[in-house]
Amino acid sequence: MAMNGGLSVRGLRVAIHHEGGDRAMRPVDGVDFEVAPGECVVLLGESGCGKSLTALALMRLLPDGLELAGGQARLGDTDLFALPEQDMRRVRGGRLAMIFQEPMLSLNPVLTVGQQIGEALEAHRHPTAEQAAAETSRLLQAVGLEDRHGTSYPFQLSGGQRQRALIATMLAGEPELLIADEPTTALDVTVQAQILRLLKQLRSERGMGLLLITHDLDVARDMADRVVVMYAGQVVEVASREALYARPFHPYTRKLFSVLPSAHQRHERLEHIPGSVPPLGTVFTGCRFAERCALAWERCHAEAPDSQTLDDGHVARCHLVSAPRPENAAGAGYPPETGRKTAEAEQVAAELLEVTDLAVHFPIRKGLLRRTVGQVKAVDGVSLSLKRGETLALVGESGCGKTTLAKAVLRLIEPTSGSVRLEGTTLDRLDGNALRVARASMQIVFQDPFASLNPRMRVGEILEEGLRSLRPELHRGHRADVVAGLLEKVGLGRDAALRYPHAFSGGQRQRIAIARALAVEPRLLICDEPTSALDVSVQAQILSLLQDLQAGQGLGYLFITHNLPVVGYLAHRVAVMYRGRIVEEGVAQDLMGRPLHPYTNLLLDSAPGRGLPEVAAAPAGRPEAGVGCSFAARCPMAVAECAQAAPDTSTLAGGRRVACHRVVPE
Amino acid sequence: MTLSFRPEILWSDALLFLLLAALAVFAWQVGRHEHLREPWRRVGRSRMGMGAAVLLAAYALVGILDSLHFRPALPAEPGQPVHYAAEVHSVLDTLVGPLRTQVEETYSAPLALHLYAKETMELPDGRQVRDFPRLKFGGAHLAGVEARAGDIAGHIGMGLLAGGVASALALGLALVFVGLGAGPQGPSGSPGHLGITGAWSALSRSSSLAGLRAGLIVLCLLLLLAAAVIQLAPHYHILGTDKVGQDVFYLSLKSVRTGLLIGTLTTLIMLPLALFLGVAAGYYGGRADDAIQYLYTTLNSIPGVLLIASAVLVAQVYIETHPELFDTAAARSDLRLVFLCLILGMTSWTGLARLLRGETLKLREMDYIQAARAFGISHLRILGRHILPNVAHLVLIAVVIDFSGLVLAEAVLSYVGVGVDPVTASWGNMINGARLELAREPIVWWQLAAAFVFMFALVLPANLFADSVREAFDPRAGGQA
Amino acid sequence: MLNYVIRRVLYAIPILIGVNLITFALFFVVNTPDDMARIHLGAKHVTPEAIERWKVEHGYDRPLLFNQEAEGTGKLTETLFVNKSLALFALDFGLADDGRDIAREIGTRMWPSLAIALPTFLVGLAVYISFALTLVFFRATYLDLTGVVLSVVLMSISGLFYIIGGQYLLGKLWHLVPVSGYAPGWGMFKFLILPIAVGVVSGLGDSSRFYRTLFLEEIHKDYVRTARAKGLSERVVLFRHVLGNAMIPILTGAVVVIPRLFLGSLIVESFFGIPGLGSYTIEAIQAQDFAIVRSMVFLGSVLYIVGLLLTDLSYTLVDPRVRLE
């Protein structure tokens, strides 16, 4: 076995290979960093800045059309880029392994987990059949799976179990360094915390280096020894975790911290970085961040900075390292909008939405005649209320019924029972025209900005669609004015109306989606994870926009999210949903500061950035359509009573409502 | 005044004109919308696509010329109403003139001066010999076989010259087109900016004009070939004659229309069915979906050829037992052609319908459709504005891919005996007729070869064009980012 | 599992009834038995007596749906619909116009059909998959490009050309194999080589291109990247992972046609003079023998539905996601 000497990358370049190459596109352009043996280095940055390609280049697994265009990578004393492919195969999975973002797609669907682990063992350690079986079992144990999972197919496992299985296959070759590319981005927070803890533990047990790729500052804080910040294909800052979090140097890093929403900033406007990550193929003359940098001056636009080392061991690629910003430079630093945000609407406002015992059940059909044998209770008796100008955050893991609930409120899905009142009008029995009128009062903004706009319609047509249907009294000229007004309101120019959605970035599309919803002047806006597909810098822009709109028009938001810092920053009240029911509801600060329901507790503890405390929670079991509390199987506080009867919702002081046997009203 | 001819619109002509009108509307729509133009621009830049398009256009031209039917006026007696001939001609027939009328006795090889069969002839001195007689028309102006090579070379030379002039003209037009910046992504914004040399260098080098360049090359080759054929064809049977002495080249040209009609009219009939049923099944789901799925599974379960054969047999019996419905032989064989397209259309919608159903099922759950529903927009409007435009590329790809399959299917069906009417000129009928002569020694190969080559020269570009259309429209090919 | 099979079988019944109704409508309603008789008797000036006689001889002398003259349930059962159409469900195909028993003909003629169709199918599958896999192995090289262009060219050539060309080249010019004909027993081999070769070649362009697309789709999936990241060789990645997954749609897509192999190929059998069901059908079409055509339509549908059932079952065998759900 070669000497375990860590990884060293110098001047790594990846180019897009294309014919008639007028100009070279380099998504990775001169990246340097090291990973010491046993160290955890986090590669941090927004989407499109070249993190994943850097990792794939190290594995020499770049996708078709991309090629290595220079640089050196040494693993111990092996020059990775000089190895013949034959030898590189022994390195892959043997000394250098990699796990990927989508556990759903990264395992072969028709081979069992055991077979996939065995394959890796076979490739690197040539064991006998008995050794292989024993080793497989040992690996499964190491990642917290059981022997029986070895004979399972990937589709039989949950997302977290799949990611564990993937890690097990990658440990088979006993690698010196494991690259993990956004390994938890597709997972729920509670599962994310488990996987991150597992990676940490494996690293210390095996003395294995870990190169973790993430966009999440909080994950980086929990995991990193050192952090490498990337922007537009280059490393802009390298520092130890302590140094970086105590004193970020590069303006980009500083901005990344300041745009993160949190409960502490409740009363402040979020800063944001104007624009978005430059698209591939951009030709840079000066610093790559200069366009978006509030501190940039002439030199930044004219001359590209080199990486330089600061006194405290920081390495940053910025002119500010060597020279202070000239005082007479144009552009007066950060815009002065970091003041207090507009006053919260604290006055007693009218009820906007009242949901009572709403249920959505989907039948399960089985047997010869497809008889209905049971029901999936996607939403199981939910009651909520929302006032004008108020934000109610709906929080829960994926699959808990949040989106179904939203669609049922909008009557996009017919509810099975229960009632929805909007501004005093009961919507349950409405039909045809009456329903259409009611719909003008409530609109929805979806999660995926790429799926929510019809690619075959101009932005103007998209915005007019609602107007035509719900405000037919407007004539053509007036409609065009309304559209132009909307576009300006969401921060896009009025000429955007003539373009097609594909001309816009994700954040801009989300603005268009918001404008579309606002076109019919709703009082209630349902936001279904509106920022979770966006980069953090763009997320801040959208959150600010939503707040401005609320302050200006008294909109009520039903804000669905799994991102707890966003909840802390934005919401007035929070409802926590678990398996179709609201388990806890209350005023945001109160609930987040003093959770009562064990599930809320679990969610808050699992949130990254808190050092991953060990949470005593049983793994998620299969849902039983039993009689007891649906959380009982995972609950650390469960008692006999919990398995026998579902708890009622009790109302406590301060309007807090909790559904738990262990929480007794004072 | 009375016309010297009366236009005659056969059923298939009417449908073809309807199709052309639909195409024109479609082209107009594409021209108006940027997002529709973009993929076509990609087709325009593809070398394969444009080269194939030129060949297809040449076929289309022949087919359309052959679809403008009329009946010439008979010599009228004064004071009497004008009578028109019972025989229906097309503009193509008039253009090719002698090819249609110069009918020999029986087989003759390409460019031959003599028949392919011996006959008993009486010499001027009264003796009788059995020999290959001279053709009545093919090379009749020549004194003997010795003069043939020179004569042919002369005609071809003349043709190439004329073709060269025409090619130069086409090239000049293209240069002007590029020079004015009208070409796809003309390198300069302002019109007339490029001189003739600039236009030339752009045309010969620019990668965005690769499609135009390929198209031009194919066009020039085609012009050279056509001009040579125009020179030669009046004097020789360039592809020989068939059993009853008809010019094989003429038959091959006449078959173009049949092939094109089968490939396109079938689509015209199949498309509304597939669109309506496929989208309805996917969008409405539930019982409508069950019923439509049942319908297409049932139709699918019947072996294709047999279903077509049964339906054609039934149609055939119907036509045979109702002779009073048709006033001309052309109308009769035309109706059989339309019937065939109808039957092919009725049996071939299932594949596309299934595809559209699946796609609609996916689209139905898309957020932008949910958003439209949140606006209370009617189902019909959602179908029209959101679903249809987003499945249009699938329909287009399916249509161009089906085309070549249908052209090939015609030959097979004619062989089985359930294709077009035996008197209709078609490649299938040509192959079918020639097949029986395969056992002859030496073999009569030209009729088969002509049919196969003409078919191949249509189907290959159709397939290549279909490929470049698919590449341009497939969202996964990086079309819409 | 058993439930599933039973449900699929039950689902087949309405489809077969639909097929039955379609053929009944085509062959008895649109064209009446009188029309059939007229066609068979030839000339236009047939007498009504001749027509009646023909109908009696061939058993078409009954009303379509309702028999006024019969007694009791006979009013419904002694009709053409029951005797000629519904009888097909009992595999009672009746007599052809030339008086022969259709069921017996099918029984003897299906073997030559199978002798051609089954090897064509199996050899074809093997050849297409290997060809496509070779192209995928050399993807994005000139070999791949050449292969794709070759496929498009092969696709653009009429199937009839392969038959005629094959007969001319191998049979007539090189005298390697007989041009056409058939012999039972071991003697059949020399007659089978050419039709099988032609059958395989004529499907080469279409199928390999399709399979190549399937493979390429698979090769860009994440799990293939995982397999490479494990350090597996390109051979293992291609054969174990890509082929393993792509074989699911390929196999299940192939299974549906297996039952239909009994019916043989119309064109191939007719050109090569194979006395199978394909040539039986084509002769019936040319002789306008509706009884045979009707029987073959129904038989074809039954076999297709059996194929669908086998497809579903084969999914449960090869795809663990379906098997274990």
Short mmCIF file of C-alpha atoms in Angstrom, two decimals, chain C residues 66-67 70-77:
data_model
loop_
_atom_site.label_atom_id
_atom_site.label_comp_id
_atom_site.label_asym_id
_atom_site.label_seq_id
_atom_site.Cartn_x
_atom_site.Cartn_y
_atom_site.Cartn_z
CA PHE C 66 -81.33 -12.25 -35.23
CA ASN C 67 -83.01 -15.29 -36.70
CA ALA C 70 -85.65 -20.17 -35.43
CA GLU C 71 -87.19 -21.30 -32.16
CA GLY C 72 -86.44 -20.10 -28.65
CA THR C 73 -82.82 -19.28 -28.02
CA GLY C 74 -82.17 -20.34 -31.58
CA LYS C 75 -83.39 -16.88 -32.55
CA LEU C 76 -80.10 -15.58 -31.19
CA THR C 77 -77.78 -18.54 -31.65
#
